Amino acid sequence: MELTTDIFSLFDKKWALLTAGNKESFNSMTVSWGSLGTLWGKSVATVYVRTSRYTHEFMDREGFFTLSFFQESCRDKLLVLGTKSGRDMDKMNGSGLEAMDCAHGVTYREAELTLVCRKLYMDRLDPAKLEGELREKLYAHDAPHDMYIGEVTELIRP
Ligand SMILES: Cc1cc2nc3c(=O)[nH]c(=O)nc-3n(C[C@H](O)[C@H](O)[C@H](O)COP(=O)(O)O)c2cc1C
């Protein structure tokens, strides 16, 4: 498995779609917080999902999640999936992207790279332990983030 990319800009600049579920029932949301690295001797991807997101329900329920990365031409669709909730729109059919089955989950035909991740660990980030200015800015009026660490079991490129 080989990934050649600028990992520092992969999430922050490029964004990704985080998807959990199966073709019959899944949800995706845009993420720009995340990391890739090594933990417990495995290649892992970590994402951070506020407990208020609809996707959070799927992340808790499912054993796998996918992270899909797209070309710049898809950014408008990622913006919609990152500002509207699956509770209020039909994300499975109305995203303008073509969902497709992949090993253990769902990704999109337009994705230039998908990481298939097996959920290994989750924990809630405790706002009380965060430095004061960030705590105030990020958690004074919003739900906490749950951290999900997944083993990257497959890289899919078209
Ligand atoms: C560029 C961008 C990055 C985002 N990154 C995250 C993130 O890392 N974690 C998170 O919880 N929400 C993030 N969001 C917000 C969710 O994508 C957004 O609330 C989405 O509507 C949730 O959808 P859902 O309710 O269907 O899960 C981001 C939004 C945008 C536009």
Short mmCIF file of C-alpha atoms and ligand atoms in Angstrom, two decimals:
data_model
loop_
_atom_site.label_atom_id
_atom_site.label_comp_id
_atom_site.label_asym_id
_atom_site.label_seq_id
_atom_site.Cartn_x
_atom_site.Cartn_y
_atom_site.Cartn_z
CA MET A 1 0.00 0.00 0.00
CA GLU A 2 1.64 3.24 -1.06
CA LEU A 3 0.43 6.79 -0.60
CA THR A 4 2.42 9.67 -2.06
CA THR A 5 0.89 12.97 -1.10
CA ASP A 6 1.44 16.06 1.00
CA ILE A 7 -0.22 14.72 4.15
CA PHE A 8 -0.28 18.12 5.85
CA SER A 9 -2.50 19.65 3.20
CA LEU A 10 -4.50 16.52 2.41
CA PHE A 11 -7.24 17.24 4.94
CA ASP A 12 -6.80 20.94 5.58
CA LYS A 13 -6.69 22.16 1.97
CA LYS A 14 -8.19 19.36 -0.04
CA TRP A 15 -10.92 18.24 2.39
CA ALA A 16 -12.40 14.73 2.34
CA LEU A 17 -15.73 12.99 2.54
CA LEU A 18 -16.13 10.80 5.57
CA THR A 19 -18.68 8.06 4.89
CA ALA A 20 -20.03 5.29 7.08
CA GLY A 21 -22.70 2.72 6.33
CA ASN A 22 -23.61 0.55 3.36
CA LYS A 23 -25.22 1.27 0.01
CA GLU A 24 -28.72 0.86 1.51
CA SER A 25 -28.05 3.25 4.38
CA PHE A 26 -25.04 5.52 4.64
CA ASN A 27 -24.17 9.12 5.36
CA SER A 28 -21.29 11.35 4.29
CA MET A 29 -19.98 14.61 5.64
CA THR A 30 -17.07 16.82 4.68
CA VAL A 31 -14.07 16.80 7.01
CA SER A 32 -10.94 18.91 7.08
CA TRP A 33 -9.60 17.72 10.40
CA GLY A 34 -7.77 14.46 10.28
CA SER A 35 -4.42 12.79 10.28
CA LEU A 36 -2.53 9.83 8.90
CA GLY A 37 0.17 8.00 10.80
CA THR A 38 1.25 4.89 12.62
CA LEU A 39 -0.24 3.54 15.83
CA TRP A 40 -0.26 0.10 17.43
CA GLY A 41 2.03 -0.97 14.59
CA LYS A 42 -0.62 -0.16 11.99
CA SER A 43 -1.19 2.50 9.34
CA VAL A 44 -4.03 4.59 10.73
CA ALA A 45 -6.30 7.48 9.81
CA THR A 46 -7.87 9.61 12.53
CA VAL A 47 -10.97 11.78 12.12
CA TYR A 48 -12.84 14.07 14.50
CA VAL A 49 -16.65 14.16 14.40
CA ARG A 50 -18.84 16.42 16.52
CA THR A 51 -21.40 14.38 18.40
CA SER A 52 -24.14 16.54 16.85
CA ARG A 53 -23.45 15.30 13.29
CA TYR A 54 -25.82 12.80 11.71
CA THR A 55 -22.70 10.96 10.48
CA HIS A 56 -21.77 10.42 14.14
CA GLU A 57 -24.62 7.92 14.49
CA PHE A 58 -23.22 5.92 11.57
CA MET A 59 -19.65 6.15 12.88
CA ASP A 60 -20.74 4.68 16.19
CA ARG A 61 -22.77 1.91 14.58
CA GLU A 62 -20.42 0.76 11.83
CA GLY A 63 -17.14 -1.16 12.02
CA PHE A 64 -15.62 0.60 9.00
CA PHE A 65 -15.52 4.07 7.50
CA THR A 66 -14.12 5.50 4.28
CA LEU A 67 -12.26 8.72 3.55
CA SER A 68 -12.65 9.88 -0.05
CA PHE A 69 -10.55 12.61 -1.67
CA PHE A 70 -11.62 14.50 -4.80
CA GLN A 71 -10.36 16.82 -7.45
CA GLU A 72 -10.94 20.55 -7.11
CA SER A 73 -13.87 20.35 -9.55
CA CYS A 74 -15.94 18.57 -6.87
CA ARG A 75 -15.41 21.21 -4.18
CA ASP A 76 -18.87 22.76 -4.55
CA LYS A 77 -20.42 19.36 -3.79
CA LEU A 78 -18.17 18.86 -0.78
CA LEU A 79 -19.24 22.28 0.46
CA VAL A 80 -22.91 21.25 0.31
CA LEU A 81 -22.20 17.96 2.11
CA GLY A 82 -20.29 19.98 4.72
CA THR A 83 -23.00 22.55 5.36
CA LYS A 84 -26.18 20.47 5.11
CA SER A 85 -27.07 17.54 7.31
CA GLY A 86 -28.26 14.15 6.13
CA ARG A 87 -31.14 14.78 8.50
CA ASP A 88 -32.33 17.58 6.19
CA MET A 89 -31.34 16.39 2.71
CA ASP A 90 -31.10 13.07 0.89
CA LYS A 91 -27.34 12.72 0.91
CA MET A 92 -27.49 9.19 -0.52
CA ASN A 93 -29.11 10.32 -3.78
CA GLY A 94 -28.95 14.10 -3.87
CA SER A 95 -25.27 14.95 -3.50
CA GLY A 96 -24.51 15.13 -7.22
CA LEU A 97 -21.82 12.49 -6.68
CA GLU A 98 -22.21 8.84 -7.61
CA ALA A 99 -21.99 6.60 -4.56
CA MET A 100 -20.53 3.15 -5.10
CA ASP A 101 -19.93 0.06 -3.03
CA CYS A 102 -16.39 -0.68 -1.98
CA ALA A 103 -14.86 -3.15 0.43
CA HIS A 104 -16.70 -2.73 3.76
CA GLY A 105 -18.47 0.50 2.83
CA VAL A 106 -19.29 3.19 0.35
CA THR A 107 -17.21 5.66 -1.60
CA TYR A 108 -17.80 7.74 -4.73
CA ARG A 109 -17.07 7.12 -8.41
CA GLU A 110 -15.52 10.62 -8.65
CA ALA A 111 -13.04 10.04 -5.80
CA GLU A 112 -9.40 10.07 -6.87
CA LEU A 113 -8.39 8.28 -3.68
CA THR A 114 -10.31 6.39 -1.01
CA LEU A 115 -8.96 5.09 2.26
CA VAL A 116 -10.95 2.18 3.66
CA CYS A 117 -10.60 2.21 7.44
CA ARG A 118 -11.44 -0.41 10.06
CA LYS A 119 -12.52 1.28 13.25
CA LEU A 120 -10.08 0.48 16.02
CA TYR A 121 -10.70 3.07 18.68
CA MET A 122 -12.87 6.00 19.60
CA ASP A 123 -12.80 8.50 22.43
CA ARG A 124 -14.29 11.87 23.23
CA LEU A 125 -11.98 14.86 23.23
CA ASP A 126 -12.47 16.52 26.58
CA PRO A 127 -12.85 20.29 26.07
CA ALA A 128 -11.78 20.82 29.70
CA LYS A 129 -8.31 19.58 28.76
CA LEU A 130 -7.93 21.94 25.81
CA GLU A 131 -6.04 25.21 25.98
CA GLY A 132 -8.40 28.04 26.98
CA GLU A 133 -8.64 30.15 23.83
CA LEU A 134 -9.31 27.14 21.60
CA ARG A 135 -11.76 25.71 24.12
CA GLU A 136 -13.75 28.92 24.12
CA LYS A 137 -13.70 29.26 20.36
CA LEU A 138 -14.56 25.66 19.51
CA TYR A 139 -16.65 24.32 22.36
CA ALA A 140 -18.39 27.18 24.17
CA HIS A 141 -21.43 26.85 21.89
CA ASP A 142 -20.87 23.55 20.11
CA ALA A 143 -20.89 19.81 20.82
CA PRO A 144 -17.61 18.01 21.55
CA HIS A 145 -15.66 16.00 18.98
CA ASP A 146 -15.31 12.25 19.09
CA MET A 147 -12.05 10.94 17.73
CA TYR A 148 -12.15 7.80 15.60
CA ILE A 149 -8.96 5.97 14.75
CA GLY A 150 -9.18 3.48 11.91
CA GLU A 151 -6.68 1.06 10.45
CA VAL A 152 -6.22 1.84 6.76
CA THR A 153 -6.93 -1.56 5.25
CA GLU A 154 -7.13 -0.53 1.61
CA LEU A 155 -6.31 2.35 -0.73
CA ILE A 156 -8.60 2.62 -3.74
CA ARG A 157 -7.59 4.58 -6.82
CA PRO A 158 -9.66 4.52 -9.99
C1 LIG B 1 -14.52 22.29 4.82
C2 LIG B 1 -15.32 21.67 5.95
C3 LIG B 1 -14.68 20.87 6.88
C4 LIG B 1 -15.37 20.28 7.94
N1 LIG B 1 -14.69 19.48 8.82
C5 LIG B 1 -15.37 18.88 9.84
C6 LIG B 1 -14.69 18.01 10.74
O1 LIG B 1 -13.50 17.68 10.59
N2 LIG B 1 -15.42 17.49 11.78
C7 LIG B 1 -16.75 17.77 11.95
O2 LIG B 1 -17.36 17.27 12.92
N3 LIG B 1 -17.42 18.59 11.10
C8 LIG B 1 -16.77 19.13 10.03
N4 LIG B 1 -17.44 19.92 9.13
C9 LIG B 1 -18.88 20.14 9.30
C10 LIG B 1 -19.76 18.99 8.76
O3 LIG B 1 -19.30 18.54 7.50
C11 LIG B 1 -21.21 19.50 8.61
O4 LIG B 1 -21.70 19.87 9.88
C12 LIG B 1 -22.14 18.52 7.93
O5 LIG B 1 -23.29 19.22 7.54
C13 LIG B 1 -22.53 17.36 8.82
O6 LIG B 1 -23.40 16.54 8.10
P1 LIG B 1 -24.29 15.38 8.77
O7 LIG B 1 -25.17 16.02 9.83
O8 LIG B 1 -25.07 14.82 7.61
O9 LIG B 1 -23.34 14.40 9.37
C14 LIG B 1 -16.77 20.50 8.07
C15 LIG B 1 -17.43 21.31 7.13
C16 LIG B 1 -16.72 21.87 6.07
C17 LIG B 1 -17.44 22.71 5.05
#
